[in-house]
PDB file of C-alpha atoms in Angstrom:
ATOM      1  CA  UNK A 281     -79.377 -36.208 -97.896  1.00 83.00           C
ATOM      2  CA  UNK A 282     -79.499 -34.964 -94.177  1.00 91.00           C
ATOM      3  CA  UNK A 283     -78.070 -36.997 -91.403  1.00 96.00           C
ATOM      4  CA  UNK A 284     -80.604 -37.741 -88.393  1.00 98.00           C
ATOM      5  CA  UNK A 285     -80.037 -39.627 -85.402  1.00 98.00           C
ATOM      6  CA  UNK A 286     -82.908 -40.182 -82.524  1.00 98.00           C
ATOM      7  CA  UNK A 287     -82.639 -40.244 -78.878  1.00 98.00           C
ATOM      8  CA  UNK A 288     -84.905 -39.898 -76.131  1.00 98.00           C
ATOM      9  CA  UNK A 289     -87.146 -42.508 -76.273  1.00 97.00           C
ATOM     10  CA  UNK A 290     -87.696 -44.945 -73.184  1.00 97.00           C
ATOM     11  CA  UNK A 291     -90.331 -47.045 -71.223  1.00 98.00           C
ATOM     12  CA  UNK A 292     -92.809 -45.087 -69.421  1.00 98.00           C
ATOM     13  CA  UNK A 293     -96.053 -45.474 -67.508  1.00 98.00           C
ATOM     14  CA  UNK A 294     -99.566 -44.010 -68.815  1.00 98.00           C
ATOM     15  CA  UNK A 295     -99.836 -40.199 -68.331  1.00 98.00           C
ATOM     16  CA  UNK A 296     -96.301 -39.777 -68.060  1.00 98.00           C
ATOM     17  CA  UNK A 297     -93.984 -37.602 -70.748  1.00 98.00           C
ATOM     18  CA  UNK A 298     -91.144 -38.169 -72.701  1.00 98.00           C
ATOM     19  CA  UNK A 299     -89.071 -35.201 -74.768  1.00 98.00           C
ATOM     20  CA  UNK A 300     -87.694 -36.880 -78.096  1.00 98.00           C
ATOM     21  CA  UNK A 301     -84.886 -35.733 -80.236  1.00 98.00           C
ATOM     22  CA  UNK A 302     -83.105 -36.080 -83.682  1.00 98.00           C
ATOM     23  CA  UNK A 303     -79.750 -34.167 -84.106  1.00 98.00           C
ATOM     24  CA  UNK A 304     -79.706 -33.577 -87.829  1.00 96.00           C
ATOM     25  CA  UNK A 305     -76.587 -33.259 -89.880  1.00 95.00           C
ATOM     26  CA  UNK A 306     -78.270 -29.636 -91.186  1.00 92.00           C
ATOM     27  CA  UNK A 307     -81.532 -28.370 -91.019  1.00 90.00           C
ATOM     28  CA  UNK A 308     -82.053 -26.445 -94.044  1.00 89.00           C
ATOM     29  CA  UNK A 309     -84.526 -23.351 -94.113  1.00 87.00           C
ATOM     30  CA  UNK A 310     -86.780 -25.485 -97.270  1.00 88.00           C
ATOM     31  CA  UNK A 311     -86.289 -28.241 -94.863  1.00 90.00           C
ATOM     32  CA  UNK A 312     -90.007 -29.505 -93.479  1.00 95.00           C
ATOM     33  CA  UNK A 313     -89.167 -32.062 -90.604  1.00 97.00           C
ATOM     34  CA  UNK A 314     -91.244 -34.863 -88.974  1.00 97.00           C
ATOM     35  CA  UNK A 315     -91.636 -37.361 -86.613  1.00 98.00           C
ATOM     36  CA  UNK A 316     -92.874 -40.538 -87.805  1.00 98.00           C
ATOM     37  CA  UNK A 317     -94.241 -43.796 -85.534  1.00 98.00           C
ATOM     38  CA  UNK A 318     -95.093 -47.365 -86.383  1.00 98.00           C
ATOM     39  CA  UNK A 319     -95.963 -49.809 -83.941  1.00 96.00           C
ATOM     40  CA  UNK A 320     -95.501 -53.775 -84.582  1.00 92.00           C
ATOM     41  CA  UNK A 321     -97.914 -55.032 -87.280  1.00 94.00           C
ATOM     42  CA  UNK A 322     -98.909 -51.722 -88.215  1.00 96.00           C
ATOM     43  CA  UNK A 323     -98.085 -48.989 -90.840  1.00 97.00           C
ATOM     44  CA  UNK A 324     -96.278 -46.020 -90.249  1.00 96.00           C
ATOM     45  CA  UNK A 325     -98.275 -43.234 -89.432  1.00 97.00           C
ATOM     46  CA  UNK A 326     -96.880 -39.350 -89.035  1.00 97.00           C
ATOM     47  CA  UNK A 327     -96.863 -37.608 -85.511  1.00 98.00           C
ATOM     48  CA  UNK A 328     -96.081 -34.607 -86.636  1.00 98.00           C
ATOM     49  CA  UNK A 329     -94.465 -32.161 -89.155  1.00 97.00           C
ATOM     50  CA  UNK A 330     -92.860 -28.406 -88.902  1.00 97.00           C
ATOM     51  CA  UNK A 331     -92.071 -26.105 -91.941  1.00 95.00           C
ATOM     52  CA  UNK A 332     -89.388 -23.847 -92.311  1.00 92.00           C
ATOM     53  CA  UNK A 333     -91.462 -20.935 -90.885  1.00 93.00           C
ATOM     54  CA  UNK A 334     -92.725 -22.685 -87.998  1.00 93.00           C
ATOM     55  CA  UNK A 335     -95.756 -24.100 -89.373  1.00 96.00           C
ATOM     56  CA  UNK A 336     -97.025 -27.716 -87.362  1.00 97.00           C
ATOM     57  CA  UNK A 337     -99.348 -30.266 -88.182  1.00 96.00           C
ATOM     58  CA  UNK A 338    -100.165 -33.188 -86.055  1.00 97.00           C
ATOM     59  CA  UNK A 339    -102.143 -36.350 -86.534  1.00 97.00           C
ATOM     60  CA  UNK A 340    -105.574 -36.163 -84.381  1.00 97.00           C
ATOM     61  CA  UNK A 341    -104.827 -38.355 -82.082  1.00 97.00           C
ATOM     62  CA  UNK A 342    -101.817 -36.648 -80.865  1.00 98.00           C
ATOM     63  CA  UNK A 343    -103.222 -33.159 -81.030  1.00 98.00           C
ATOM     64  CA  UNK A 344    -102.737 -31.169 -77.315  1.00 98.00           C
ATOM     65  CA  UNK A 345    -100.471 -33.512 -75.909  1.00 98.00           C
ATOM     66  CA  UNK A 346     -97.655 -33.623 -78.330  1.00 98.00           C
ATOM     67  CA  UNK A 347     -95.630 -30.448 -79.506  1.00 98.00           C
ATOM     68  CA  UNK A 348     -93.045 -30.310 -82.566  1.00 98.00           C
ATOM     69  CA  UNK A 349     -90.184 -27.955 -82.442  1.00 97.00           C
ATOM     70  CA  UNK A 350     -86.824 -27.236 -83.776  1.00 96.00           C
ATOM     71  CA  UNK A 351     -83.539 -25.215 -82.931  1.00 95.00           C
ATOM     72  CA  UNK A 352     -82.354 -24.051 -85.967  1.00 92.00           C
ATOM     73  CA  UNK A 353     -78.561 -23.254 -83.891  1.00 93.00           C
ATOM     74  CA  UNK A 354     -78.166 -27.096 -82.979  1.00 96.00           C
ATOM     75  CA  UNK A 355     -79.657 -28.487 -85.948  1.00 96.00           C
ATOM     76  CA  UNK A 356     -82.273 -30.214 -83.491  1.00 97.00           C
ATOM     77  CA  UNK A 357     -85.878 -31.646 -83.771  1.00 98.00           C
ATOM     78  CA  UNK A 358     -87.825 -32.239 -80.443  1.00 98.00           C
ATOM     79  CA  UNK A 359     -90.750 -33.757 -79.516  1.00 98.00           C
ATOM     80  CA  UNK A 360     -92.352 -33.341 -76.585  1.00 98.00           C
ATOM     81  CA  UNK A 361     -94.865 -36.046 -75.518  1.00 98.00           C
ATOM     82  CA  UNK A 362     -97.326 -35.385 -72.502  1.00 98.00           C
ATOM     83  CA  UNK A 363    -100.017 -37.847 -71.672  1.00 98.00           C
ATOM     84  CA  UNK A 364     -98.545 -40.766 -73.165  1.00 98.00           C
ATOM     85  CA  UNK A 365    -100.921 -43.605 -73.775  1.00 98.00           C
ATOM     86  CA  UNK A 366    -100.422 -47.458 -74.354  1.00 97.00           C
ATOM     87  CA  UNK A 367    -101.269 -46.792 -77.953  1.00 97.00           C
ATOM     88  CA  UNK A 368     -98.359 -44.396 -78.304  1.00 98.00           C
ATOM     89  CA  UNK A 369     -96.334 -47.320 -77.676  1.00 98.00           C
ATOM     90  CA  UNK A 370     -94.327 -47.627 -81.002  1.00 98.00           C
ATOM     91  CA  UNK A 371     -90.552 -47.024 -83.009  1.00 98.00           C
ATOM     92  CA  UNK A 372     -90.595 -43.647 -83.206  1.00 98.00           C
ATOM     93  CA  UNK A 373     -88.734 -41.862 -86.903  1.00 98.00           C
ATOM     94  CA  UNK A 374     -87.440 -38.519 -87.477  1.00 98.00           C
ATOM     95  CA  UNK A 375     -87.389 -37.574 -91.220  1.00 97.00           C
ATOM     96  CA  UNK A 376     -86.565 -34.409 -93.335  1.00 96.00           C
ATOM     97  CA  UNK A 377     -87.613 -33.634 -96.633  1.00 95.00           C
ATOM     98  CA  UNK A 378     -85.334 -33.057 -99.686  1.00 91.00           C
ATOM     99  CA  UNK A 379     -83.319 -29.680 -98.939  1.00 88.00           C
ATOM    100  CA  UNK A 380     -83.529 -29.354-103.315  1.00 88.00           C
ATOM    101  CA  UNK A 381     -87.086 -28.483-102.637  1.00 87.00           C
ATOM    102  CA  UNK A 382     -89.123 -25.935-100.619  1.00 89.00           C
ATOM    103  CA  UNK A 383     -91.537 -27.625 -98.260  1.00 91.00           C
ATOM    104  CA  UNK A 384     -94.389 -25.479 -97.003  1.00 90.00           C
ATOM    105  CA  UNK A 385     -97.190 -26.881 -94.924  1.00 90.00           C
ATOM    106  CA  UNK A 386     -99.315 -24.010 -96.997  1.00 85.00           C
ATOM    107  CA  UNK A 387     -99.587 -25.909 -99.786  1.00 82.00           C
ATOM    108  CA  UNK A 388     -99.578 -29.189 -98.520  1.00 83.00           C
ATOM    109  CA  UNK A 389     -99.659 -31.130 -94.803  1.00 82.00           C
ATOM    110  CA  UNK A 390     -98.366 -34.169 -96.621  1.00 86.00           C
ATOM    111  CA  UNK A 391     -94.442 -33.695 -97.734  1.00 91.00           C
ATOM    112  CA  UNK A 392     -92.785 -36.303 -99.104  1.00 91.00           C
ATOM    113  CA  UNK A 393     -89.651 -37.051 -97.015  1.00 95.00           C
ATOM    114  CA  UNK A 394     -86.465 -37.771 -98.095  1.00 95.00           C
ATOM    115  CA  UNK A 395     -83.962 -38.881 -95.129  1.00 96.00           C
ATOM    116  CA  UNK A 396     -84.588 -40.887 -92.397  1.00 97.00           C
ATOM    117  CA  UNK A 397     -83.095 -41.613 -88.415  1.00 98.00           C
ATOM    118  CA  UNK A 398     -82.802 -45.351 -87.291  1.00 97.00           C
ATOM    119  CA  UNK A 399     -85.856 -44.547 -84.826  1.00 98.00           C
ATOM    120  CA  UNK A 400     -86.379 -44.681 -81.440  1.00 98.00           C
ATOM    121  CA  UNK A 401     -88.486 -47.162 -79.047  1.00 98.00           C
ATOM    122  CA  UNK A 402     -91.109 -45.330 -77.020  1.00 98.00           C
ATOM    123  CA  UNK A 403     -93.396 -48.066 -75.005  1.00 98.00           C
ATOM    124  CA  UNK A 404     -96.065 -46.881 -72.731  1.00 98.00           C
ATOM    125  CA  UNK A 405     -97.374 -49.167 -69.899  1.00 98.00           C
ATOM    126  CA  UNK A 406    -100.910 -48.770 -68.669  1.00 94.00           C
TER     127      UNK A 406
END
């Protein structure tokens, strides 16, 4: 199991940005990482995901305004969030699949993942 812990997350008006992150206890080279989101009342739905080699995938309706990242060094995930929107108002999750296993978004944009932060709340005012 890796470690994650969120920060970043705050209250912020429509169009505005906000630059998430999850320190992780290790980031492992197999490791595929992802933010997660669920708002009240609603499932949780990913953000985003990055593979060991760099690969992303976003959900649509984040596509060119948020941007996944990692440093490898500081065992950091990032998430930068441009254009923020009252429906991006929600607890925000980093997760990290199962270092036993290689995760490549090659074979498949929808890893299962195995550790979980406590989240952080991003709310977005119009």
């Amino acid at each position: 199991q890796v470690q994650l812990e969120e920060s970043g997350g705050g209250s912020v008006q429509a169009g505005g940005s906000l630059r998430l992150s999850c320190a992780a206890s290790t980031i492992y080279s197999q490791n595929c990482m992802g933010w997660f989101r669920q708002a009240p009342g609603k499932d949780r739905e990913k953000v985003a995901i990055i593979d060991g080699s760099g690969r992303t995938s976003y959900a649509d309706s984040v596509k060119g305004r948020f941007t996944i990242s990692k440093d490898n060094a500081k065992n950091t995930l990032y998430l930068q969030m441009n254009s923020l929107k009252p429906e991006d108002t929600a607890m925000y999750y980093c997760a990290a699949t199962s270092p036993a296993l290689f995760c490549t978004l090659v074979l498949s944009n929808s890893p299962s993942f195995a550790s979980w932060g406590q989240g952080t709340q991003v709310t977005v005012s119009s």
